[in-house]
Every structure is written in C-alpha cells, then in structure tokens.
XYZ file of C-alpha atoms in Angstrom:
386
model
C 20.447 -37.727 -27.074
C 19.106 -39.793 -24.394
C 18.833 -37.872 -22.030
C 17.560 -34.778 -24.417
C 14.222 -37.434 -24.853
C 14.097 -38.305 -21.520
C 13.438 -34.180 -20.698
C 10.943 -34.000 -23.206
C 9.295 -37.033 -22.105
C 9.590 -35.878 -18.119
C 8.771 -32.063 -18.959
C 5.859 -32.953 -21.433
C 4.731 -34.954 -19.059
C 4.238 -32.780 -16.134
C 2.926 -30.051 -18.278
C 0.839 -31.721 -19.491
C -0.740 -32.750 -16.312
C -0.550 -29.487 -15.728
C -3.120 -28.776 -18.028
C -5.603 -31.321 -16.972
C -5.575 -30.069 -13.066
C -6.074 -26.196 -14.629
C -9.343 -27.847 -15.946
C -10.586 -29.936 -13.140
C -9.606 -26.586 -10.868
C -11.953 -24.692 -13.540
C -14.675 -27.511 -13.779
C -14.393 -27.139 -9.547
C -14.242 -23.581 -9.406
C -11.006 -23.091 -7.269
C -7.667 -21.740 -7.902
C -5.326 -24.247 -9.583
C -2.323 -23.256 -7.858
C -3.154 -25.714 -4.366
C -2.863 -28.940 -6.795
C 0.146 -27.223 -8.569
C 1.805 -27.526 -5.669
C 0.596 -30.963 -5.112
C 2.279 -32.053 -8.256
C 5.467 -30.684 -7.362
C 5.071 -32.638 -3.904
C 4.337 -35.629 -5.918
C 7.343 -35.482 -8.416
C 9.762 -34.413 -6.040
C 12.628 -35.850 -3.347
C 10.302 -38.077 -1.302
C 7.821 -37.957 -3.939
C 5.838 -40.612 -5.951
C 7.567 -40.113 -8.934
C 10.947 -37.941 -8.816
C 11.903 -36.463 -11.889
C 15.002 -37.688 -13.111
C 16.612 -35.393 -15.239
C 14.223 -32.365 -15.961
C 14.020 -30.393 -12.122
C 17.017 -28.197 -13.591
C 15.195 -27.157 -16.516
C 12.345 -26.632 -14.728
C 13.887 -24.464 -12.302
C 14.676 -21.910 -14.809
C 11.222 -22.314 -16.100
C 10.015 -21.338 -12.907
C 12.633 -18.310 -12.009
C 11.078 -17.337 -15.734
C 7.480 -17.463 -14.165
C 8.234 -15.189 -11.190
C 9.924 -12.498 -13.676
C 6.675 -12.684 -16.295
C 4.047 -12.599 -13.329
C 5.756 -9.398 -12.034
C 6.453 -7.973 -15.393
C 2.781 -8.361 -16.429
C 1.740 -6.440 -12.854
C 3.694 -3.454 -13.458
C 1.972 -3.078 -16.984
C -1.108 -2.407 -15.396
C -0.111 0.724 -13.327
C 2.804 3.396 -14.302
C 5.612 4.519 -12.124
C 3.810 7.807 -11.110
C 0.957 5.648 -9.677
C 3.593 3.410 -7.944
C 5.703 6.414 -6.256
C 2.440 7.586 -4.861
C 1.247 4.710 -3.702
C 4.639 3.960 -1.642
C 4.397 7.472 -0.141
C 0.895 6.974 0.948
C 1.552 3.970 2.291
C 5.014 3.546 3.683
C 3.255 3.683 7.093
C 1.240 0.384 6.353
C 4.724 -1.157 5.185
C 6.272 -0.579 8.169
C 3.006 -1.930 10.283
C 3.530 -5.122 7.656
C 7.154 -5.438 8.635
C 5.891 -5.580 11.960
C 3.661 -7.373 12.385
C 4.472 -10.489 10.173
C 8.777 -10.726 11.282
C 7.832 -10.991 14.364
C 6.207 -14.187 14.573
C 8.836 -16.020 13.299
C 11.602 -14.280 14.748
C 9.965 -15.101 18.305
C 8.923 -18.855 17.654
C 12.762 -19.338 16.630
C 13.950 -17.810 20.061
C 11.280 -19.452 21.880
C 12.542 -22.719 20.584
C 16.399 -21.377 21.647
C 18.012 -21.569 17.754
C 19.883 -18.788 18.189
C 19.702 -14.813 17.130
C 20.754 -15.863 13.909
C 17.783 -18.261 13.018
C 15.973 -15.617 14.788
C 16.532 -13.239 12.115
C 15.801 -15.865 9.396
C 12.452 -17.251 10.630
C 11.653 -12.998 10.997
C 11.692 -13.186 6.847
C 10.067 -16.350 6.337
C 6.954 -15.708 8.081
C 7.073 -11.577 6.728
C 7.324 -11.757 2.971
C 4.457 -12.190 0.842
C 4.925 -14.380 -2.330
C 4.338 -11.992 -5.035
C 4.320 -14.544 -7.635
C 1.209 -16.164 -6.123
C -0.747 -12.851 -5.219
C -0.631 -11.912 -8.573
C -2.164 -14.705 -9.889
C -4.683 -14.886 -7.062
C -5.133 -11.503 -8.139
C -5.171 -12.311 -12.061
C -6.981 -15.205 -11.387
C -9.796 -13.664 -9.663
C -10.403 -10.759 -11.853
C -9.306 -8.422 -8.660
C -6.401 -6.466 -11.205
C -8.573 -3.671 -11.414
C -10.524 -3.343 -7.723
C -9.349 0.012 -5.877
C -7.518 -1.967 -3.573
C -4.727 -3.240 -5.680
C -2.565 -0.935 -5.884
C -2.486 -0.963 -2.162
C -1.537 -4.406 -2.285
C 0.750 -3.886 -4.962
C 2.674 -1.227 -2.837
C 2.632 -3.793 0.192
C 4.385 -5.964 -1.940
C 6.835 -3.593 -3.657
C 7.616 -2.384 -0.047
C 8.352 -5.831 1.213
C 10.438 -6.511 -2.348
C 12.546 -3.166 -1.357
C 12.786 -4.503 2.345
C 13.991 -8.051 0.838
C 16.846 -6.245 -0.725
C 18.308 -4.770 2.837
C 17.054 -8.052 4.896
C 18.890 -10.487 2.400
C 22.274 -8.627 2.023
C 22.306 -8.421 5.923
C 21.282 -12.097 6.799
C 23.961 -12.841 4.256
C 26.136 -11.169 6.358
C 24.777 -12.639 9.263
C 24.783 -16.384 8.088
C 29.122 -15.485 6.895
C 29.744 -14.041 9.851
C 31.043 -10.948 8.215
C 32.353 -8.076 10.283
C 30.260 -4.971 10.594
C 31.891 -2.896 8.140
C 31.544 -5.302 5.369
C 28.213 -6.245 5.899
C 27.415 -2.629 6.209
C 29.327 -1.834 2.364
C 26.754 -5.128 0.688
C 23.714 -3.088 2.369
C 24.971 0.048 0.304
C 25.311 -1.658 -2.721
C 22.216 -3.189 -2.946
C 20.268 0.188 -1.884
C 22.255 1.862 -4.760
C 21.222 -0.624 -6.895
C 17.470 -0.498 -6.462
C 17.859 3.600 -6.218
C 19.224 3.541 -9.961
C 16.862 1.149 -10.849
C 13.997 2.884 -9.738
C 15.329 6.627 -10.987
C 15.834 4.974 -14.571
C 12.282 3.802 -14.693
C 10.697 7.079 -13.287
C 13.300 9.488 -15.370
C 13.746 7.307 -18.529
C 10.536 5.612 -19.105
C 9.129 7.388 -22.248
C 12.237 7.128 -23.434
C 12.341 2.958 -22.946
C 8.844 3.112 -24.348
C 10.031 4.463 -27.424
C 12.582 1.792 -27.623
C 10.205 -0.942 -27.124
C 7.689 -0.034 -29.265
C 7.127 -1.672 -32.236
C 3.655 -2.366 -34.462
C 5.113 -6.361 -35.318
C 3.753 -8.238 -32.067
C 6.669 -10.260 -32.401
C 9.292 -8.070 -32.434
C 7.144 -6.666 -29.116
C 7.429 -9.572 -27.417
C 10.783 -10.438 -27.994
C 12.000 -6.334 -26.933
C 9.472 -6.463 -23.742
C 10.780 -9.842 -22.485
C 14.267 -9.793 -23.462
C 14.212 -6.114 -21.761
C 12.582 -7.814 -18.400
C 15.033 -10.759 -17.849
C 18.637 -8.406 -18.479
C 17.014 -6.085 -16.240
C 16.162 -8.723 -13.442
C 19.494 -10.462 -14.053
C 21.081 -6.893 -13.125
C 19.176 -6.888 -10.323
C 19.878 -10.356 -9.015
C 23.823 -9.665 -10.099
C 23.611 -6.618 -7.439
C 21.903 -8.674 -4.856
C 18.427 -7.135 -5.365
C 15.661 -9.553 -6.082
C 15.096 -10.453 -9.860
C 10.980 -9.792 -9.013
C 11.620 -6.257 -8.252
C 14.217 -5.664 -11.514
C 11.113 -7.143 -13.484
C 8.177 -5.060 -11.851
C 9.988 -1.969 -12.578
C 10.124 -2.750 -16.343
C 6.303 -2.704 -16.061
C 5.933 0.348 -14.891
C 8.214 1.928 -16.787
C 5.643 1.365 -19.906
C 2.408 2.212 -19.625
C -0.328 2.832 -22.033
C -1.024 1.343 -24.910
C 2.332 -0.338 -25.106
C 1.256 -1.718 -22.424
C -1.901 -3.325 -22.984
C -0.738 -4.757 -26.100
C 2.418 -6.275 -24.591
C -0.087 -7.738 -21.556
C -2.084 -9.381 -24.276
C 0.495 -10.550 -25.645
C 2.433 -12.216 -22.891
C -0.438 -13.762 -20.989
C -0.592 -17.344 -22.163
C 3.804 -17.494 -21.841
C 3.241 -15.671 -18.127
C 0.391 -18.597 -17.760
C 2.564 -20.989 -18.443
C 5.527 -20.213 -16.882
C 4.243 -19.690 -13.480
C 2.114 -22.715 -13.226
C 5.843 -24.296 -14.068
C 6.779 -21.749 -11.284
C 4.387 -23.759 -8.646
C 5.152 -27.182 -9.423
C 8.880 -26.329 -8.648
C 7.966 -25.227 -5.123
C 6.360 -28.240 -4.468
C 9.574 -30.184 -6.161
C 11.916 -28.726 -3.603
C 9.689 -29.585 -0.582
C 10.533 -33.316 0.506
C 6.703 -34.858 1.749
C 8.780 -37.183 4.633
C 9.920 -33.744 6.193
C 6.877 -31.933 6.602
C 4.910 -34.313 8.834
C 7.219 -34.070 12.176
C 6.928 -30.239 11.917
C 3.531 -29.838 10.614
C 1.539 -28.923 14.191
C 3.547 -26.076 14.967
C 4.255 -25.146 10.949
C 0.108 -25.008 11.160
C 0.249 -22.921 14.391
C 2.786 -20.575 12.976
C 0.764 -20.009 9.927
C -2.503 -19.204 11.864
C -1.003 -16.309 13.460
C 0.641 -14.888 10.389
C -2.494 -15.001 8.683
C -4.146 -13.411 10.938
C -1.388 -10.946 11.129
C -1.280 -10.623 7.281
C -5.677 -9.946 7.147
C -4.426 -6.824 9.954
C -1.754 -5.442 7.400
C -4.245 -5.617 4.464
C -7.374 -4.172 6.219
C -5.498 -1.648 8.289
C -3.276 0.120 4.651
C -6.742 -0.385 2.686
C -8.486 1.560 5.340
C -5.759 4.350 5.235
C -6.456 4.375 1.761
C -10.164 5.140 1.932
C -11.129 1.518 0.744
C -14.303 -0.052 1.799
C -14.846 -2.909 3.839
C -15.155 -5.613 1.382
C -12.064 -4.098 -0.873
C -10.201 -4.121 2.993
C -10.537 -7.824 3.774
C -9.505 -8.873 -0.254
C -6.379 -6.662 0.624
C -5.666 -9.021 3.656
C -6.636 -12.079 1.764
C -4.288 -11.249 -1.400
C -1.324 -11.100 1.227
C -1.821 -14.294 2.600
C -0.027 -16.524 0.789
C 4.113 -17.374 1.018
C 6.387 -18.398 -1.474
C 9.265 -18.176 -3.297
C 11.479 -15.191 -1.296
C 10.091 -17.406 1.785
C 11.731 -20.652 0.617
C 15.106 -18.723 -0.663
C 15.752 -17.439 2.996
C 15.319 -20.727 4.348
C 17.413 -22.397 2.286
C 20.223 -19.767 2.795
C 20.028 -20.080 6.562
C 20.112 -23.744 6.196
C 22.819 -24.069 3.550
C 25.106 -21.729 6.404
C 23.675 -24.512 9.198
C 21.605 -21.828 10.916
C 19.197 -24.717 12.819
C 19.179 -28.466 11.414
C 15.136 -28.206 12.077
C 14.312 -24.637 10.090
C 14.176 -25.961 7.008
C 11.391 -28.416 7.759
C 9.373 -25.805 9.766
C 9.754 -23.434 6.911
C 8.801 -25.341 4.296
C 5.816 -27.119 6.084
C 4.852 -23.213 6.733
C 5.447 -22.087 3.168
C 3.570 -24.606 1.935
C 0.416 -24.580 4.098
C 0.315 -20.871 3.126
C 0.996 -21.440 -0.330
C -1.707 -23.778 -0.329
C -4.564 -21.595 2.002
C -3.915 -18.820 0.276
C -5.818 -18.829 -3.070
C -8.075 -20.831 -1.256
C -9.290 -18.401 0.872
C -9.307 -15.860 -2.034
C -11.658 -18.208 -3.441
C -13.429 -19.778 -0.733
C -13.002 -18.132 2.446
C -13.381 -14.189 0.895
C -16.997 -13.995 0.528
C -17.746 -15.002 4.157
C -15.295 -12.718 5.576
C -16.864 -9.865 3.243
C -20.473 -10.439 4.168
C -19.571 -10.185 8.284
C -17.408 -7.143 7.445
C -20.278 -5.615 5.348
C -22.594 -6.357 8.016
C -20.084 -5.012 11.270
C-alpha cells in the first residue's frame, strides 16, 4: 500500500510537471520535448530528485509512447504508399546508412576501442529516433507536407536496417560463431518479411476486424491490435516501432482517421512520458567529461543527416524548402540510439561508450526539435534564395 501511494504521488507528480513545461513550451513557442528531457535529467541517477519507486512504471509508459507515436504515423499513409516509397527510395537509404555509421564507427577506431565498439558507435550515430521525428513532425503541422513520406521511408528503412544491425551486434557483443549469428539474422528478416506480407496481403481484411462504430470498442481493438503485434515483433528480435508502424498502414481510410482522433491525447501522453524516461536513464555527472567530443560527434552527424534528407527529397522531386525540413526531421537521436549503447556496454564493449553515447544522444535529442523550430526557417530562406 505504501509504496502503491508513493507511485501515484512520484508519477502524478512528474506528469504533472509535465503539463506545466507543455505550456510554458507553448506560451514560448518551442517544442516541449528539449525540457522533457530536462526533467528526466533532473529526476534521474545523478539527478536533483531521483525517483524512488516509479522509473519502472514509467518505463513501460514510455516503451507505450514509442508504439502509439508509430502507430498513429502509419494511419496517415497505407501500405501501397509505403512499398512505393521504399522502392523509390532505397537508394537514399543506403546513402543514409552511409553516411551517418560512419562517423561513429571511425571516432570509435580512432580512439582504438576495438572493431567491436566500432560497430556499435556505427548505430548510434546512424539511427534516427522515430519517436521524436514524429512528434517534431506532429508537432509542427509537417504530417501532411510532400516530403514526409520521404522521411517516413528514411525511417522505415533505418527500422528494417535496425533489425539486421541488432541481431548481428548481438552476435558480435556474445561472441557467437558465424553460423549462429548468421541463423538470428534469418530469423529476424523472416520475421519482418511476414510482417510486412500480412499487412500488404491482409489489410482489408484486419480493417474489417477492427472496425467498429462504438469509439471505445475502436480504441481498445486498434491499440490492443498494435502492442501484440509489436510484442511479436520484439519476441522475434525485430524492433517493437516497426511491429507498430505496420499496424498503421495496414488501415487506412476512414478507420483511420477516426482511430487517429481518437488516440491522440493517449499517444500525447505517452510519449511525453516516453522523453522524460530518456532523460531518467542519462546520469548528468557522466556527460560533462565526454561532452566536447559528444558535441563534435554530433556536428558532423547533423550535418551528415541535413545531406541524407536534402539529397532523397531531391530524388523525389521535392523543393528546396520541403528538402532542408527532410534533413531537419532526421536530426534528432533517441531511443534505438540509447538501446545499442547500452547493449554494447552491458557486454563491456568500451568502459567510456556509454558516456559518449549518451552525451551524443542527448545533445541530438535536444537540437533536434529545436532546429525544426528555430533553426528551419533560416536554412529555408538561404536555400530558397541559392
């Protein structure tokens, strides 16, 4: 019983102040997410005031914000519109790929931690955190520009990537022999192949499943259908994101609409829940010694990142404004970021990565929806005027 009130009072608490920073980001005119994260900081290891008893609980809020910002995304586009948006632009995901491994993978061998850290830092610095993009891109009112969907399939493509990379740097991190880390690659591409087929061969027939004209009943089908898909997922070593995203597509719509509407303020709350967790796992007293080259590292791979965006939205035929918001939206890092780090550090990969990544993580986490909000318009006037 006492420890029941003590989560309510901890949980109430930081949602609560949740709500007040949403309205002095609103009364600014910035993205909320930066002081999320600075709450997270704050009631974290390290922190101000750790949370005693509630960063469990909160946890599975926040694995429940990641699933309900994806699920939400793929309502907004079917899975005709996403297979021909991967097509068009596997190309660009392979330029991504790129591009934004191998900064990390060569600051890790510059600093001599090994192959294996190599290949580690390589997914820190590449994925982008598709729980923050899409509420930069909710946020914004940039759901419906032209070059969404190229971002969406940037991120899709780096999901489908993540579920290669993480069975092999499992491998990696075990020490497995070839063979078997060769068989946990095969079962995790099976798994997203099924997935995928079931959503592109079965959809109308999930639809008609769904659908319901009670809004509760809705709700309840839509997101109970989203997490046992995503738990499959995670279960075959494919990310939970990806399991949810496909759900979305799979309806489309008016089914669709109606289920956005409906989920928006539980998606709203969940992920700012999601936010303040990052910040909770980040200890304050271990960013500061690796903050300078953390701050280096991210420089590059947003620069890298702005290249990715502007060079798939221009092989898309988008304009020069809709290229740089492409490059923006894939700025920030996250939650696929901070799981790779702590898998390499959990093995003992390097005793220093898991500073340098989440120092890295955070300053992008941070910048990110800033410069969606800030930096954008600057960026779009020179490109206008080039």
């Amino acid at each position: 019983m006492h420890n029941t009130a003590i989560l309510f009072l901890e949980f109430g608490a930081v949602v609560l102040g949740l709500g007040i920073l949403g309205a002095l980001a609103l009364r600014v005119g910035i993205s909320p997410i930066p002081l999320y994260l600075i709450a997270g900081l704050a009631f974290g290891t390290g922190g101000i005031l750790p949370l005693a008893t509630s960063e469990e609980f909160i946890a599975t809020g926040a694995e429940l914000g990641v699933i309900l910002l994806l699920l939400t995304l793929g309502l907004e586009y079917n899975a005709d519109e996403l297979m021909t948006s991967l097509k068009g632009n596997a190309r660009a995901g392979l330029v991504d790929l790129v591009l934004n491994a191998a900064p990390g993978a060569a600051c890790a061998l510059i600093l001599g931690w090994g192959p294996v850290a190599a290949v580690a830092m390589a997914g820190v610095t590449y994925a982008t955190s598709s729980g923050i993009t899409a509420k930069v891109l909710s946020d914004l009112g940039w759901i419906g520009n032209r070059e969404t969907p190229v971002v969406l399939s940037l991120l899709v493509f780096e999901d489908l990537t993540m579920a290669i990379y993480l069975p092999v740097l499992t491998a990696m991190l075990a020490g497995l022999s070839l063979f078997a880390g060769a068989v946990t690659v095969a079962i995790a591409l099976a798994a997203v192949s099924v997935v995928l087929l079931v959503a592109l061969r079965f959809g109308r027939y999930i639809e008609a499943f769904v659908a319901s004209p009670n809004s509760e009943v809705l709700v309840l089908k839509v997101v109970g259908l989203a997490l046992l898909v995503a738990g499959l997922a995670q279960q075959l070593q494919v990310s939970a994101a990806v399991g949810a995203f496909l759900v979305g597509i799979a309806l489309s719509g008016e089914l669709a609409e109606d289920a956005q509407a409906l989920l928006a303020p539980l998606r709203d709350l969940f992920a700012a829940v999601f936010f303040v967790f990052f910040g909770l796992q980040t200890d304050p007293t271990k960013i500061l010694p690796a903050a300078a080259l953390a701050a280096g590292l991210a420089l590059v791979t947003m620069i890298t990142k702005l290249m990715t965006g502007i060079y798939a939205a221009r092989r898309a035929g988008i304009a020069r404004a809709g290229r740089v918001r492409a490059g923006i939206a894939l700025i920030p890092r996250g939650e696929f970021n901070i799981v790779i780090a702590g898998l390499a550090v959990a093995a003992g990969a390097h005793p220093d990565l898991g500073a340098l990544a989440a120092a890295y993580v955070l300053i992008l986490a941070a910048f990110g929806p800033l410069a969606a909000r800030l930096v954008q318009p600057l960026l779009v006037r020179v490109a206008s005027r080039a």
